[in-house]
Amino acid sequence: QGVGAQVRLEDLPLRADLRGKSPYGAPQLDVPVRLNTNENPYPPPAALVADVTAAVAAAAADLHRYPDRDALALRADLAAYLTGRTGVALTAANMWAANGSNEVLQQILQTFGGPGRRAVGFEPSYSMHPIISSGTQTEWVPAPRDESFGIDVPAACALLASLGPDVTFLTSPNNPTGQSLHPDEVAALVEAAPGIVVVDEAYGEFSSHPSAIRLLDTHGDKLIVSRTMSKAFAFAGGRLGYLAAAPAVVDALQLVRLPYHLSVLSQAAARAALRHADATLASVALLAAERDRVMAALAAAGYAVVGSDANFVLFGRFADAPRAWRAFLDRGVLIRDVGISAHLRVTVGTPEENDAFLAAATALASTEL
Ligand code: PMP
């Protein structure tokens, strides 16, 4: 049925290392309470929507032309935003942007990883790091976290020195477990690692720790800090990720980026959204307070709760995590089975969504899951 339906994936001349793999992605299900992909639960304010709409309308008049390939105006705005948050005087030359931080990470691996090269990350962590490594044919070497999902920094430094990775991933706060690294710890790890170190700060705005961006002046020969507008910034649908680094690193990335990768519409929409940063980020304190409430309530219901510095909470312990995930779904609450045995991850939502989740969690606490 349908054109080409007789062609089977297993008969295609697929790269050997992609055979038998499944695409990454959480189930996108239409249920009342969706707490599975770490988005900001609050829709953008009306003024932001109006501003994005007007900016996109104006940009549409130029749709017959390619966009600014270097996205210079957007990069200047991103630099101003990060400078305001961190106090580090960044300029457009320090910034790079792409369609989500996943694309940023892919460009980093295309530039600094690749065949014959090695990437290391401390697991469990964001599972796209090994997937993007594999997609760029970079060898992935998992390194361990301790029992409470933190990184034993001296041990990790020794490991990095001996493994000699071309690219090291540090996720802070770590998805899906929630711990942050202090910049002093990041500095020690960057000094121990021989190659590029990517600090993935997708959840940086939620963290109580300062950003690793303050290390760029001293460690810019190896450090890249990646960020995204998808999480705290309430712009997941807009697809805008970015990084801060030394200008030479940004120059290096130009060697692999596709020309005109960021559409004129994306650039205009992101710039408009950035003008409303203060209003959007007003939700961060609220979400952090809700996170603390969710953690306390889960603990009170008898769950083991992993302390989080982000907008999600890993909790357990379940005899059968996939079955427990299904039990939450049956109660209209979609959370995430991240593949860590005995644990599930819940994104912090609005107070009403969190109440619905906690009601399900409390009801399920007494059952055999
Ligand atoms: N890094 C981490 C740690 C993440 O959790 C995510 C999103 N799940 C990303 C990067 C990618 O997000 P985006 O491509 O939307 O910027």
PDB file of N, CA and C in Angstrom, residues 119-156:
ATOM      1  N   ALA A 119      34.656  10.221  22.293  1.00  0.00           N
ATOM      2  CA  ALA A 119      33.918  11.117  23.197  1.00  0.00           C
ATOM      3  C   ALA A 119      33.588  10.364  24.477  1.00  0.00           C
ATOM      4  N   VAL A 120      33.620  11.084  25.601  1.00  0.00           N
ATOM      5  CA  VAL A 120      33.317  10.493  26.908  1.00  0.00           C
ATOM      6  C   VAL A 120      32.206  11.292  27.573  1.00  0.00           C
ATOM      7  N   GLY A 121      31.302  10.585  28.248  1.00  0.00           N
ATOM      8  CA  GLY A 121      30.279  11.250  29.054  1.00  0.00           C
ATOM      9  C   GLY A 121      30.009  10.431  30.304  1.00  0.00           C
ATOM     10  N   PHE A 122      29.513  11.102  31.350  1.00  0.00           N
ATOM     11  CA  PHE A 122      29.309  10.447  32.643  1.00  0.00           C
ATOM     12  C   PHE A 122      27.862   9.995  32.759  1.00  0.00           C
ATOM     13  N   GLU A 123      27.646   8.705  32.717  1.00  0.00           N
ATOM     14  CA  GLU A 123      26.294   8.152  32.630  1.00  0.00           C
ATOM     15  C   GLU A 123      25.784   7.692  33.992  1.00  0.00           C
ATOM     16  N   PRO A 124      24.440   7.753  34.223  1.00  0.00           N
ATOM     17  CA  PRO A 124      23.442   8.151  33.234  1.00  0.00           C
ATOM     18  C   PRO A 124      23.431   9.651  32.987  1.00  0.00           C
ATOM     19  N   SER A 125      23.255  10.012  31.713  1.00  0.00           N
ATOM     20  CA  SER A 125      23.138  11.409  31.342  1.00  0.00           C
ATOM     21  C   SER A 125      22.243  11.497  30.106  1.00  0.00           C
ATOM     22  N   TYR A 126      22.327  12.623  29.419  1.00  0.00           N
ATOM     23  CA  TYR A 126      21.441  12.856  28.277  1.00  0.00           C
ATOM     24  C   TYR A 126      21.771  11.862  27.153  1.00  0.00           C
ATOM     25  N   SER A 127      20.799  11.048  26.775  1.00  0.00           N
ATOM     26  CA  SER A 127      21.135   9.929  25.889  1.00  0.00           C
ATOM     27  C   SER A 127      21.391  10.355  24.448  1.00  0.00           C
ATOM     28  N   MET A 128      21.115  11.627  24.111  1.00  0.00           N
ATOM     29  CA  MET A 128      21.478  12.073  22.760  1.00  0.00           C
ATOM     30  C   MET A 128      22.994  12.247  22.614  1.00  0.00           C
ATOM     31  N   HIS A 129      23.723  12.406  23.715  1.00  0.00           N
ATOM     32  CA  HIS A 129      25.188  12.564  23.569  1.00  0.00           C
ATOM     33  C   HIS A 129      25.797  11.339  22.882  1.00  0.00           C
ATOM     34  N   PRO A 130      25.530  10.111  23.375  1.00  0.00           N
ATOM     35  CA  PRO A 130      26.059   8.947  22.628  1.00  0.00           C
ATOM     36  C   PRO A 130      25.439   8.785  21.245  1.00  0.00           C
ATOM     37  N   ILE A 131      24.176   9.173  21.079  1.00  0.00           N
ATOM     38  CA  ILE A 131      23.531   8.980  19.767  1.00  0.00           C
ATOM     39  C   ILE A 131      24.151   9.928  18.737  1.00  0.00           C
ATOM     40  N   ILE A 132      24.390  11.184  19.124  1.00  0.00           N
ATOM     41  CA  ILE A 132      25.023  12.118  18.187  1.00  0.00           C
ATOM     42  C   ILE A 132      26.471  11.689  17.937  1.00  0.00           C
ATOM     43  N   SER A 133      27.114  11.136  18.955  1.00  0.00           N
ATOM     44  CA  SER A 133      28.471  10.607  18.751  1.00  0.00           C
ATOM     45  C   SER A 133      28.437   9.514  17.701  1.00  0.00           C
ATOM     46  N   SER A 134      27.496   8.598  17.854  1.00  0.00           N
ATOM     47  CA  SER A 134      27.421   7.493  16.898  1.00  0.00           C
ATOM     48  C   SER A 134      27.074   8.007  15.502  1.00  0.00           C
ATOM     49  N   GLY A 135      26.185   8.994  15.420  1.00  0.00           N
ATOM     50  CA  GLY A 135      25.813   9.553  14.118  1.00  0.00           C
ATOM     51  C   GLY A 135      26.985  10.211  13.409  1.00  0.00           C
ATOM     52  N   THR A 136      27.945  10.713  14.182  1.00  0.00           N
ATOM     53  CA  THR A 136      29.123  11.345  13.586  1.00  0.00           C
ATOM     54  C   THR A 136      30.323  10.386  13.586  1.00  0.00           C
ATOM     55  N   GLN A 137      30.029   9.117  13.889  1.00  0.00           N
ATOM     56  CA  GLN A 137      31.066   8.073  13.919  1.00  0.00           C
ATOM     57  C   GLN A 137      32.197   8.399  14.879  1.00  0.00           C
ATOM     58  N   THR A 138      31.808   8.958  16.014  1.00  0.00           N
ATOM     59  CA  THR A 138      32.757   9.213  17.096  1.00  0.00           C
ATOM     60  C   THR A 138      32.600   8.073  18.101  1.00  0.00           C
ATOM     61  N   GLU A 139      33.693   7.455  18.510  1.00  0.00           N
ATOM     62  CA  GLU A 139      33.595   6.360  19.481  1.00  0.00           C
ATOM     63  C   GLU A 139      33.081   6.912  20.806  1.00  0.00           C
ATOM     64  N   TRP A 140      32.071   6.270  21.390  1.00  0.00           N
ATOM     65  CA  TRP A 140      31.493   6.729  22.659  1.00  0.00           C
ATOM     66  C   TRP A 140      32.015   5.864  23.802  1.00  0.00           C
ATOM     67  N   VAL A 141      32.581   6.488  24.822  1.00  0.00           N
ATOM     68  CA  VAL A 141      33.058   5.742  25.991  1.00  0.00           C
ATOM     69  C   VAL A 141      32.320   6.255  27.219  1.00  0.00           C
ATOM     70  N   PRO A 142      31.447   5.426  27.817  1.00  0.00           N
ATOM     71  CA  PRO A 142      30.729   5.876  29.008  1.00  0.00           C
ATOM     72  C   PRO A 142      31.634   5.847  30.235  1.00  0.00           C
ATOM     73  N   ALA A 143      31.527   6.887  31.067  1.00  0.00           N
ATOM     74  CA  ALA A 143      32.242   6.924  32.349  1.00  0.00           C
ATOM     75  C   ALA A 143      31.180   6.911  33.447  1.00  0.00           C
ATOM     76  N   PRO A 144      31.545   6.405  34.641  1.00  0.00           N
ATOM     77  CA  PRO A 144      30.515   6.235  35.677  1.00  0.00           C
ATOM     78  C   PRO A 144      30.251   7.480  36.513  1.00  0.00           C
ATOM     79  N   ARG A 145      29.044   7.560  37.065  1.00  0.00           N
ATOM     80  CA  ARG A 145      28.719   8.495  38.147  1.00  0.00           C
ATOM     81  C   ARG A 145      28.703   7.704  39.452  1.00  0.00           C
ATOM     82  N   ASP A 146      28.728   8.411  40.583  1.00  0.00           N
ATOM     83  CA  ASP A 146      28.686   7.691  41.863  1.00  0.00           C
ATOM     84  C   ASP A 146      27.251   7.269  42.192  1.00  0.00           C
ATOM     85  N   GLU A 147      27.056   6.614  43.364  1.00  0.00           N
ATOM     86  CA  GLU A 147      25.741   6.025  43.675  1.00  0.00           C
ATOM     87  C   GLU A 147      24.654   7.081  43.757  1.00  0.00           C
ATOM     88  N   SER A 148      25.026   8.324  44.109  1.00  0.00           N
ATOM     89  CA  SER A 148      23.994   9.363  44.172  1.00  0.00           C
ATOM     90  C   SER A 148      23.964  10.185  42.876  1.00  0.00           C
ATOM     91  N   PHE A 149      24.526   9.631  41.810  1.00  0.00           N
ATOM     92  CA  PHE A 149      24.500  10.211  40.455  1.00  0.00           C
ATOM     93  C   PHE A 149      25.350  11.469  40.316  1.00  0.00           C
ATOM     94  N   GLY A 150      26.204  11.747  41.298  1.00  0.00           N
ATOM     95  CA  GLY A 150      27.149  12.857  41.163  1.00  0.00           C
ATOM     96  C   GLY A 150      28.414  12.379  40.458  1.00  0.00           C
ATOM     97  N   ILE A 151      29.336  13.332  40.220  1.00  0.00           N
ATOM     98  CA  ILE A 151      30.624  12.972  39.622  1.00  0.00           C
ATOM     99  C   ILE A 151      31.697  13.096  40.694  1.00  0.00           C
ATOM    100  N   ASP A 152      32.450  12.020  40.926  1.00  0.00           N
ATOM    101  CA  ASP A 152      33.604  12.052  41.816  1.00  0.00           C
ATOM    102  C   ASP A 152      34.720  12.736  41.025  1.00  0.00           C
ATOM    103  N   VAL A 153      34.931  14.023  41.298  1.00  0.00           N
ATOM    104  CA  VAL A 153      35.777  14.839  40.413  1.00  0.00           C
ATOM    105  C   VAL A 153      37.230  14.338  40.342  1.00  0.00           C
ATOM    106  N   PRO A 154      37.891  14.052  41.470  1.00  0.00           N
ATOM    107  CA  PRO A 154      39.273  13.553  41.347  1.00  0.00           C
ATOM    108  C   PRO A 154      39.353  12.260  40.527  1.00  0.00           C
ATOM    109  N   ALA A 155      38.412  11.334  40.778  1.00  0.00           N
ATOM    110  CA  ALA A 155      38.415  10.074  40.019  1.00  0.00           C
ATOM    111  C   ALA A 155      38.145  10.352  38.539  1.00  0.00           C
ATOM    112  N   ALA A 156      37.229  11.278  38.278  1.00  0.00           N
ATOM    113  CA  ALA A 156      36.881  11.602  36.886  1.00  0.00           C
ATOM    114  C   ALA A 156      38.069  12.262  36.180  1.00  0.00           C
TER     115      ALA A 156
END
